[in-house]
Amino acid sequence: MLYTLIFNIFDKSTTSMNEIKLPFTARLTFTLFSIILIIYIAHVGSGIIVPLMFAMLIAIMLLPVVHQLEKWRLPRGMAAIIAVLLFIIAILLIMLLLAKQMEAFISDFPQLEQKLMLVIDSTQDWINTKFHINSSTQMSYVEKAMMGTLGTATSFISQTFLSLSSLLVFVVFVFLYAFFILFYRRLLVSFLIKIFQEQHREKLLTVIASTRTIIKSYVGGLMIEMVIVAVLNTALFFILGIKYAILLGVMAAIFNIIPYVGILTAAILIILVTLATGTPIQALQAGIALFLIHVLDSNVLFPSIVGSKVKINALITIIGVVLGNMLWGIPGMFLAIPTIAIIKIICQNIEEMTPWAILLGDESKPKVKKVKVVKKD
């Protein structure tokens, strides 16, 4: 078997003086070929690997709920269904809460539209005064730009509808996979135990237990980061006197979970709303404030809070997020950190791969014991 050959190569307990040791070039070639093969399989099979990994994260988070329901003598299948349904209900409640807070914004939308048109008219007058370009010329420029981007806008709308339909299918499969992982979890663990040799079973159980702890810590860190960003956004918007500060601050924090695309969408929305409810200076200040918070979050909060929960250094965290985007797009950014954390756990339990675990982890400062010096008279 292939896995038996691999373990026989890398297991020091089975090595002896009579065994043939592979040269460095052969081991390097084998390692590079394995990495390339894994990346290729991950890219080609992203359609099933990505929802499976999201389902695994959800299943690990719902596992304590399933255990509690099973303690109440519920069948395993019923406990898994109830846990998944509770998770879906929680998401729907959050969406309803945001929808309730948006009622005031939607009711004021006609007034906001009128104010936005007044802002546009005043902007046209300012351009006419400063640059001597009349309103008709400005509108002709806008019409040319609109006509030039008409095809792009049409394709964007069609792609948006396709993305929404594929997103719905993706979410359905994620919840289905999560249910089946919870239902067949003992079978999956038994399969992993049987596929490995007996001397590796203790390490395998350690990896499984550590993975559960790491995933819970990662999701908890992500929630903490979102709350901090929401508080910072809301506080700055209140200081700047922006209307709907709480709603816009929370929405920006939620959008901020989606790297790059989320912060851009939040910035455009907040600038437009602030432009309609305040002054152009406030809109500019809101955009700058949101950008500064995003820089703080990307370089300090996310690597330190979320990365520290999974005990991965900031450099590897940033590199992993970028590589995840290159491999799987936006879902890859979410999955990068837990994937690196699982790899780190595996490296910690294989002696030959311990240096890689050190590279992925935080730099630990050794504790120096203070020795009391007794002076003799």
JSON list of N, CA, C and O in Angstrom, two decimals, residues 172-216:
[
{"chain": "A", "resi": 172, "resn": "VAL", "atom": "N", "xyz": [-26.87, 24.69, 0.04]},
{"chain": "A", "resi": 172, "resn": "VAL", "atom": "CA", "xyz": [-27.66, 23.46, 0.26]},
{"chain": "A", "resi": 172, "resn": "VAL", "atom": "C", "xyz": [-26.74, 22.26, 0.44]},
{"chain": "A", "resi": 172, "resn": "VAL", "atom": "O", "xyz": [-26.92, 21.44, 1.37]},
{"chain": "A", "resi": 173, "resn": "PHE", "atom": "N", "xyz": [-25.74, 22.14, -0.41]},
{"chain": "A", "resi": 173, "resn": "PHE", "atom": "CA", "xyz": [-24.82, 21.00, -0.31]},
{"chain": "A", "resi": 173, "resn": "PHE", "atom": "C", "xyz": [-23.98, 21.08, 0.96]},
{"chain": "A", "resi": 173, "resn": "PHE", "atom": "O", "xyz": [-23.65, 20.04, 1.55]},
{"chain": "A", "resi": 174, "resn": "VAL", "atom": "N", "xyz": [-23.62, 22.28, 1.39]},
{"chain": "A", "resi": 174, "resn": "VAL", "atom": "CA", "xyz": [-22.84, 22.42, 2.63]},
{"chain": "A", "resi": 174, "resn": "VAL", "atom": "C", "xyz": [-23.63, 21.88, 3.81]},
{"chain": "A", "resi": 174, "resn": "VAL", "atom": "O", "xyz": [-23.11, 21.13, 4.64]},
{"chain": "A", "resi": 175, "resn": "PHE", "atom": "N", "xyz": [-24.90, 22.24, 3.90]},
{"chain": "A", "resi": 175, "resn": "PHE", "atom": "CA", "xyz": [-25.72, 21.76, 5.02]},
{"chain": "A", "resi": 175, "resn": "PHE", "atom": "C", "xyz": [-25.98, 20.25, 4.92]},
{"chain": "A", "resi": 175, "resn": "PHE", "atom": "O", "xyz": [-26.02, 19.55, 5.94]},
{"chain": "A", "resi": 176, "resn": "LEU", "atom": "N", "xyz": [-26.14, 19.75, 3.70]},
{"chain": "A", "resi": 176, "resn": "LEU", "atom": "CA", "xyz": [-26.30, 18.31, 3.53]},
{"chain": "A", "resi": 176, "resn": "LEU", "atom": "C", "xyz": [-25.04, 17.56, 3.96]},
{"chain": "A", "resi": 176, "resn": "LEU", "atom": "O", "xyz": [-25.11, 16.55, 4.70]},
{"chain": "A", "resi": 177, "resn": "TYR", "atom": "N", "xyz": [-23.90, 18.05, 3.52]},
{"chain": "A", "resi": 177, "resn": "TYR", "atom": "CA", "xyz": [-22.64, 17.42, 3.92]},
{"chain": "A", "resi": 177, "resn": "TYR", "atom": "C", "xyz": [-22.44, 17.50, 5.44]},
{"chain": "A", "resi": 177, "resn": "TYR", "atom": "O", "xyz": [-21.96, 16.54, 6.06]},
{"chain": "A", "resi": 178, "resn": "ALA", "atom": "N", "xyz": [-22.80, 18.64, 6.04]},
{"chain": "A", "resi": 178, "resn": "ALA", "atom": "CA", "xyz": [-22.66, 18.78, 7.49]},
{"chain": "A", "resi": 178, "resn": "ALA", "atom": "C", "xyz": [-23.52, 17.76, 8.23]},
{"chain": "A", "resi": 178, "resn": "ALA", "atom": "O", "xyz": [-23.08, 17.16, 9.22]},
{"chain": "A", "resi": 179, "resn": "PHE", "atom": "N", "xyz": [-24.74, 17.56, 7.75]},
{"chain": "A", "resi": 179, "resn": "PHE", "atom": "CA", "xyz": [-25.61, 16.56, 8.38]},
{"chain": "A", "resi": 179, "resn": "PHE", "atom": "C", "xyz": [-25.02, 15.16, 8.29]},
{"chain": "A", "resi": 179, "resn": "PHE", "atom": "O", "xyz": [-24.96, 14.42, 9.28]},
{"chain": "A", "resi": 180, "resn": "PHE", "atom": "N", "xyz": [-24.54, 14.79, 7.10]},
{"chain": "A", "resi": 180, "resn": "PHE", "atom": "CA", "xyz": [-24.01, 13.43, 6.93]},
{"chain": "A", "resi": 180, "resn": "PHE", "atom": "C", "xyz": [-22.70, 13.24, 7.69]},
{"chain": "A", "resi": 180, "resn": "PHE", "atom": "O", "xyz": [-22.42, 12.14, 8.17]},
{"chain": "A", "resi": 181, "resn": "ILE", "atom": "N", "xyz": [-21.89, 14.31, 7.81]},
{"chain": "A", "resi": 181, "resn": "ILE", "atom": "CA", "xyz": [-20.66, 14.19, 8.62]},
{"chain": "A", "resi": 181, "resn": "ILE", "atom": "C", "xyz": [-21.01, 13.96, 10.08]},
{"chain": "A", "resi": 181, "resn": "ILE", "atom": "O", "xyz": [-20.38, 13.13, 10.76]},
{"chain": "A", "resi": 182, "resn": "LEU", "atom": "N", "xyz": [-22.01, 14.66, 10.58]},
{"chain": "A", "resi": 182, "resn": "LEU", "atom": "CA", "xyz": [-22.45, 14.45, 11.97]},
{"chain": "A", "resi": 182, "resn": "LEU", "atom": "C", "xyz": [-23.06, 13.06, 12.15]},
{"chain": "A", "resi": 182, "resn": "LEU", "atom": "O", "xyz": [-22.85, 12.42, 13.19]},
{"chain": "A", "resi": 183, "resn": "PHE", "atom": "N", "xyz": [-23.80, 12.61, 11.16]},
{"chain": "A", "resi": 183, "resn": "PHE", "atom": "CA", "xyz": [-24.47, 11.31, 11.28]},
{"chain": "A", "resi": 183, "resn": "PHE", "atom": "C", "xyz": [-23.47, 10.15, 11.20]},
{"chain": "A", "resi": 183, "resn": "PHE", "atom": "O", "xyz": [-23.58, 9.17, 11.93]},
{"chain": "A", "resi": 184, "resn": "TYR", "atom": "N", "xyz": [-22.49, 10.25, 10.29]},
{"chain": "A", "resi": 184, "resn": "TYR", "atom": "CA", "xyz": [-21.54, 9.16, 10.07]},
{"chain": "A", "resi": 184, "resn": "TYR", "atom": "C", "xyz": [-20.17, 9.46, 10.70]},
{"chain": "A", "resi": 184, "resn": "TYR", "atom": "O", "xyz": [-19.16, 8.91, 10.25]},
{"chain": "A", "resi": 185, "resn": "ARG", "atom": "N", "xyz": [-20.12, 10.30, 11.73]},
{"chain": "A", "resi": 185, "resn": "ARG", "atom": "CA", "xyz": [-18.83, 10.70, 12.29]},
{"chain": "A", "resi": 185, "resn": "ARG", "atom": "C", "xyz": [-18.08, 9.52, 12.90]},
{"chain": "A", "resi": 185, "resn": "ARG", "atom": "O", "xyz": [-16.85, 9.43, 12.78]},
{"chain": "A", "resi": 186, "resn": "ARG", "atom": "N", "xyz": [-18.79, 8.61, 13.55]},
{"chain": "A", "resi": 186, "resn": "ARG", "atom": "CA", "xyz": [-18.12, 7.45, 14.14]},
{"chain": "A", "resi": 186, "resn": "ARG", "atom": "C", "xyz": [-17.58, 6.52, 13.05]},
{"chain": "A", "resi": 186, "resn": "ARG", "atom": "O", "xyz": [-16.49, 5.94, 13.20]},
{"chain": "A", "resi": 187, "resn": "LEU", "atom": "N", "xyz": [-18.32, 6.39, 11.98]},
{"chain": "A", "resi": 187, "resn": "LEU", "atom": "CA", "xyz": [-17.85, 5.57, 10.87]},
{"chain": "A", "resi": 187, "resn": "LEU", "atom": "C", "xyz": [-16.59, 6.18, 10.25]},
{"chain": "A", "resi": 187, "resn": "LEU", "atom": "O", "xyz": [-15.63, 5.45, 9.92]},
{"chain": "A", "resi": 188, "resn": "LEU", "atom": "N", "xyz": [-16.56, 7.50, 10.11]},
{"chain": "A", "resi": 188, "resn": "LEU", "atom": "CA", "xyz": [-15.39, 8.17, 9.53]},
{"chain": "A", "resi": 188, "resn": "LEU", "atom": "C", "xyz": [-14.17, 8.01, 10.43]},
{"chain": "A", "resi": 188, "resn": "LEU", "atom": "O", "xyz": [-13.06, 7.76, 9.94]},
{"chain": "A", "resi": 189, "resn": "VAL", "atom": "N", "xyz": [-14.36, 8.15, 11.75]},
{"chain": "A", "resi": 189, "resn": "VAL", "atom": "CA", "xyz": [-13.23, 7.98, 12.67]},
{"chain": "A", "resi": 189, "resn": "VAL", "atom": "C", "xyz": [-12.74, 6.53, 12.66]},
{"chain": "A", "resi": 189, "resn": "VAL", "atom": "O", "xyz": [-11.52, 6.27, 12.67]},
{"chain": "A", "resi": 190, "resn": "SER", "atom": "N", "xyz": [-13.67, 5.59, 12.61]},
{"chain": "A", "resi": 190, "resn": "SER", "atom": "CA", "xyz": [-13.28, 4.18, 12.55]},
{"chain": "A", "resi": 190, "resn": "SER", "atom": "C", "xyz": [-12.50, 3.88, 11.27]},
{"chain": "A", "resi": 190, "resn": "SER", "atom": "O", "xyz": [-11.52, 3.12, 11.28]},
{"chain": "A", "resi": 191, "resn": "PHE", "atom": "N", "xyz": [-12.90, 4.50, 10.16]},
{"chain": "A", "resi": 191, "resn": "PHE", "atom": "CA", "xyz": [-12.18, 4.32, 8.90]},
{"chain": "A", "resi": 191, "resn": "PHE", "atom": "C", "xyz": [-10.75, 4.83, 9.02]},
{"chain": "A", "resi": 191, "resn": "PHE", "atom": "O", "xyz": [-9.79, 4.17, 8.58]},
{"chain": "A", "resi": 192, "resn": "LEU", "atom": "N", "xyz": [-10.58, 6.03, 9.61]},
{"chain": "A", "resi": 192, "resn": "LEU", "atom": "CA", "xyz": [-9.24, 6.59, 9.76]},
{"chain": "A", "resi": 192, "resn": "LEU", "atom": "C", "xyz": [-8.38, 5.75, 10.69]},
{"chain": "A", "resi": 192, "resn": "LEU", "atom": "O", "xyz": [-7.17, 5.56, 10.45]},
{"chain": "A", "resi": 193, "resn": "ILE", "atom": "N", "xyz": [-8.98, 5.21, 11.74]},
{"chain": "A", "resi": 193, "resn": "ILE", "atom": "CA", "xyz": [-8.21, 4.37, 12.67]},
{"chain": "A", "resi": 193, "resn": "ILE", "atom": "C", "xyz": [-7.76, 3.09, 11.99]},
{"chain": "A", "resi": 193, "resn": "ILE", "atom": "O", "xyz": [-6.62, 2.63, 12.17]},
{"chain": "A", "resi": 194, "resn": "LYS", "atom": "N", "xyz": [-8.63, 2.50, 11.18]},
{"chain": "A", "resi": 194, "resn": "LYS", "atom": "CA", "xyz": [-8.29, 1.24, 10.51]},
{"chain": "A", "resi": 194, "resn": "LYS", "atom": "C", "xyz": [-7.28, 1.43, 9.38]},
{"chain": "A", "resi": 194, "resn": "LYS", "atom": "O", "xyz": [-6.48, 0.52, 9.11]},
{"chain": "A", "resi": 195, "resn": "ILE", "atom": "N", "xyz": [-7.29, 2.60, 8.74]},
{"chain": "A", "resi": 195, "resn": "ILE", "atom": "CA", "xyz": [-6.43, 2.77, 7.57]},
{"chain": "A", "resi": 195, "resn": "ILE", "atom": "C", "xyz": [-4.97, 2.99, 7.98]},
{"chain": "A", "resi": 195, "resn": "ILE", "atom": "O", "xyz": [-4.07, 2.71, 7.19]},
{"chain": "A", "resi": 196, "resn": "PHE", "atom": "N", "xyz": [-4.74, 3.46, 9.21]},
{"chain": "A", "resi": 196, "resn": "PHE", "atom": "CA", "xyz": [-3.38, 3.69, 9.66]},
{"chain": "A", "resi": 196, "resn": "PHE", "atom": "C", "xyz": [-2.90, 2.51, 10.51]},
{"chain": "A", "resi": 196, "resn": "PHE", "atom": "O", "xyz": [-3.71, 1.75, 11.07]},
{"chain": "A", "resi": 197, "resn": "GLN", "atom": "N", "xyz": [-1.59, 2.39, 10.60]},
{"chain": "A", "resi": 197, "resn": "GLN", "atom": "CA", "xyz": [-1.02, 1.32, 11.40]},
{"chain": "A", "resi": 197, "resn": "GLN", "atom": "C", "xyz": [-1.26, 1.57, 12.88]},
{"chain": "A", "resi": 197, "resn": "GLN", "atom": "O", "xyz": [-1.52, 2.69, 13.31]},
{"chain": "A", "resi": 198, "resn": "GLU", "atom": "N", "xyz": [-1.14, 0.52, 13.67]},
{"chain": "A", "resi": 198, "resn": "GLU", "atom": "CA", "xyz": [-1.50, 0.60, 15.08]},
{"chain": "A", "resi": 198, "resn": "GLU", "atom": "C", "xyz": [-0.62, 1.58, 15.84]},
{"chain": "A", "resi": 198, "resn": "GLU", "atom": "O", "xyz": [-1.11, 2.27, 16.74]},
{"chain": "A", "resi": 199, "resn": "GLN", "atom": "N", "xyz": [0.67, 1.66, 15.50]},
{"chain": "A", "resi": 199, "resn": "GLN", "atom": "CA", "xyz": [1.56, 2.57, 16.23]},
{"chain": "A", "resi": 199, "resn": "GLN", "atom": "C", "xyz": [1.26, 4.04, 15.96]},
{"chain": "A", "resi": 199, "resn": "GLN", "atom": "O", "xyz": [1.74, 4.92, 16.67]},
{"chain": "A", "resi": 200, "resn": "HIS", "atom": "N", "xyz": [0.47, 4.32, 14.93]},
{"chain": "A", "resi": 200, "resn": "HIS", "atom": "CA", "xyz": [0.13, 5.70, 14.60]},
{"chain": "A", "resi": 200, "resn": "HIS", "atom": "C", "xyz": [-1.27, 6.08, 15.07]},
{"chain": "A", "resi": 200, "resn": "HIS", "atom": "O", "xyz": [-1.68, 7.24, 14.88]},
{"chain": "A", "resi": 201, "resn": "ARG", "atom": "N", "xyz": [-2.01, 5.18, 15.68]},
{"chain": "A", "resi": 201, "resn": "ARG", "atom": "CA", "xyz": [-3.41, 5.46, 16.04]},
{"chain": "A", "resi": 201, "resn": "ARG", "atom": "C", "xyz": [-3.50, 6.49, 17.17]},
{"chain": "A", "resi": 201, "resn": "ARG", "atom": "O", "xyz": [-4.40, 7.34, 17.17]},
{"chain": "A", "resi": 202, "resn": "GLU", "atom": "N", "xyz": [-2.58, 6.44, 18.11]},
{"chain": "A", "resi": 202, "resn": "GLU", "atom": "CA", "xyz": [-2.62, 7.41, 19.20]},
{"chain": "A", "resi": 202, "resn": "GLU", "atom": "C", "xyz": [-2.39, 8.82, 18.68]},
{"chain": "A", "resi": 202, "resn": "GLU", "atom": "O", "xyz": [-3.07, 9.77, 19.08]},
{"chain": "A", "resi": 203, "resn": "LYS", "atom": "N", "xyz": [-1.45, 8.97, 17.74]},
{"chain": "A", "resi": 203, "resn": "LYS", "atom": "CA", "xyz": [-1.21, 10.28, 17.14]},
{"chain": "A", "resi": 203, "resn": "LYS", "atom": "C", "xyz": [-2.42, 10.73, 16.33]},
{"chain": "A", "resi": 203, "resn": "LYS", "atom": "O", "xyz": [-2.75, 11.92, 16.31]},
{"chain": "A", "resi": 204, "resn": "LEU", "atom": "N", "xyz": [-3.09, 9.78, 15.67]},
{"chain": "A", "resi": 204, "resn": "LEU", "atom": "CA", "xyz": [-4.26, 10.14, 14.87]},
{"chain": "A", "resi": 204, "resn": "LEU", "atom": "C", "xyz": [-5.37, 10.68, 15.77]},
{"chain": "A", "resi": 204, "resn": "LEU", "atom": "O", "xyz": [-5.99, 11.70, 15.44]},
{"chain": "A", "resi": 205, "resn": "LEU", "atom": "N", "xyz": [-5.62, 10.03, 16.89]},
{"chain": "A", "resi": 205, "resn": "LEU", "atom": "CA", "xyz": [-6.65, 10.51, 17.81]},
{"chain": "A", "resi": 205, "resn": "LEU", "atom": "C", "xyz": [-6.28, 11.87, 18.38]},
{"chain": "A", "resi": 205, "resn": "LEU", "atom": "O", "xyz": [-7.16, 12.73, 18.59]},
{"chain": "A", "resi": 206, "resn": "THR", "atom": "N", "xyz": [-4.99, 12.10, 18.60]},
{"chain": "A", "resi": 206, "resn": "THR", "atom": "CA", "xyz": [-4.53, 13.41, 19.07]},
{"chain": "A", "resi": 206, "resn": "THR", "atom": "C", "xyz": [-4.80, 14.49, 18.03]},
{"chain": "A", "resi": 206, "resn": "THR", "atom": "O", "xyz": [-5.24, 15.60, 18.35]},
{"chain": "A", "resi": 207, "resn": "VAL", "atom": "N", "xyz": [-4.53, 14.15, 16.76]},
{"chain": "A", "resi": 207, "resn": "VAL", "atom": "CA", "xyz": [-4.78, 15.11, 15.68]},
{"chain": "A", "resi": 207, "resn": "VAL", "atom": "C", "xyz": [-6.26, 15.43, 15.58]},
{"chain": "A", "resi": 207, "resn": "VAL", "atom": "O", "xyz": [-6.65, 16.59, 15.41]},
{"chain": "A", "resi": 208, "resn": "ILE", "atom": "N", "xyz": [-7.12, 14.42, 15.69]},
{"chain": "A", "resi": 208, "resn": "ILE", "atom": "CA", "xyz": [-8.57, 14.65, 15.60]},
{"chain": "A", "resi": 208, "resn": "ILE", "atom": "C", "xyz": [-9.06, 15.54, 16.74]},
{"chain": "A", "resi": 208, "resn": "ILE", "atom": "O", "xyz": [-9.82, 16.50, 16.52]},
{"chain": "A", "resi": 209, "resn": "ALA", "atom": "N", "xyz": [-8.60, 15.24, 17.96]},
{"chain": "A", "resi": 209, "resn": "ALA", "atom": "CA", "xyz": [-9.03, 16.06, 19.11]},
{"chain": "A", "resi": 209, "resn": "ALA", "atom": "C", "xyz": [-8.51, 17.48, 19.01]},
{"chain": "A", "resi": 209, "resn": "ALA", "atom": "O", "xyz": [-9.23, 18.45, 19.29]},
{"chain": "A", "resi": 210, "resn": "SER", "atom": "N", "xyz": [-7.26, 17.64, 18.58]},
{"chain": "A", "resi": 210, "resn": "SER", "atom": "CA", "xyz": [-6.69, 18.99, 18.44]},
{"chain": "A", "resi": 210, "resn": "SER", "atom": "C", "xyz": [-7.39, 19.77, 17.34]},
{"chain": "A", "resi": 210, "resn": "SER", "atom": "O", "xyz": [-7.57, 21.00, 17.45]},
{"chain": "A", "resi": 211, "resn": "THR", "atom": "N", "xyz": [-7.78, 19.10, 16.27]},
{"chain": "A", "resi": 211, "resn": "THR", "atom": "CA", "xyz": [-8.47, 19.77, 15.17]},
{"chain": "A", "resi": 211, "resn": "THR", "atom": "C", "xyz": [-9.81, 20.34, 15.64]},
{"chain": "A", "resi": 211, "resn": "THR", "atom": "O", "xyz": [-10.17, 21.47, 15.28]},
{"chain": "A", "resi": 212, "resn": "ARG", "atom": "N", "xyz": [-10.54, 19.58, 16.43]},
{"chain": "A", "resi": 212, "resn": "ARG", "atom": "CA", "xyz": [-11.81, 20.07, 16.96]},
{"chain": "A", "resi": 212, "resn": "ARG", "atom": "C", "xyz": [-11.60, 21.33, 17.79]},
{"chain": "A", "resi": 212, "resn": "ARG", "atom": "O", "xyz": [-12.34, 22.32, 17.65]},
{"chain": "A", "resi": 213, "resn": "THR", "atom": "N", "xyz": [-10.57, 21.33, 18.64]},
{"chain": "A", "resi": 213, "resn": "THR", "atom": "CA", "xyz": [-10.30, 22.50, 19.48]},
{"chain": "A", "resi": 213, "resn": "THR", "atom": "C", "xyz": [-9.89, 23.70, 18.64]},
{"chain": "A", "resi": 213, "resn": "THR", "atom": "O", "xyz": [-10.32, 24.83, 18.89]},
{"chain": "A", "resi": 214, "resn": "ILE", "atom": "N", "xyz": [-9.05, 23.47, 17.64]},
{"chain": "A", "resi": 214, "resn": "ILE", "atom": "CA", "xyz": [-8.56, 24.56, 16.80]},
{"chain": "A", "resi": 214, "resn": "ILE", "atom": "C", "xyz": [-9.70, 25.21, 16.02]},
{"chain": "A", "resi": 214, "resn": "ILE", "atom": "O", "xyz": [-9.78, 26.44, 15.91]},
{"chain": "A", "resi": 215, "resn": "ILE", "atom": "N", "xyz": [-10.60, 24.40, 15.46]},
{"chain": "A", "resi": 215, "resn": "ILE", "atom": "CA", "xyz": [-11.70, 24.95, 14.66]},
{"chain": "A", "resi": 215, "resn": "ILE", "atom": "C", "xyz": [-12.60, 25.82, 15.53]},
{"chain": "A", "resi": 215, "resn": "ILE", "atom": "O", "xyz": [-13.02, 26.92, 15.13]},
{"chain": "A", "resi": 216, "resn": "LYS", "atom": "N", "xyz": [-12.89, 25.35, 16.75]},
{"chain": "A", "resi": 216, "resn": "LYS", "atom": "CA", "xyz": [-13.72, 26.15, 17.65]},
{"chain": "A", "resi": 216, "resn": "LYS", "atom": "C", "xyz": [-13.02, 27.47, 17.99]},
{"chain": "A", "resi": 216, "resn": "LYS", "atom": "O", "xyz": [-13.66, 28.54, 18.02]}
]
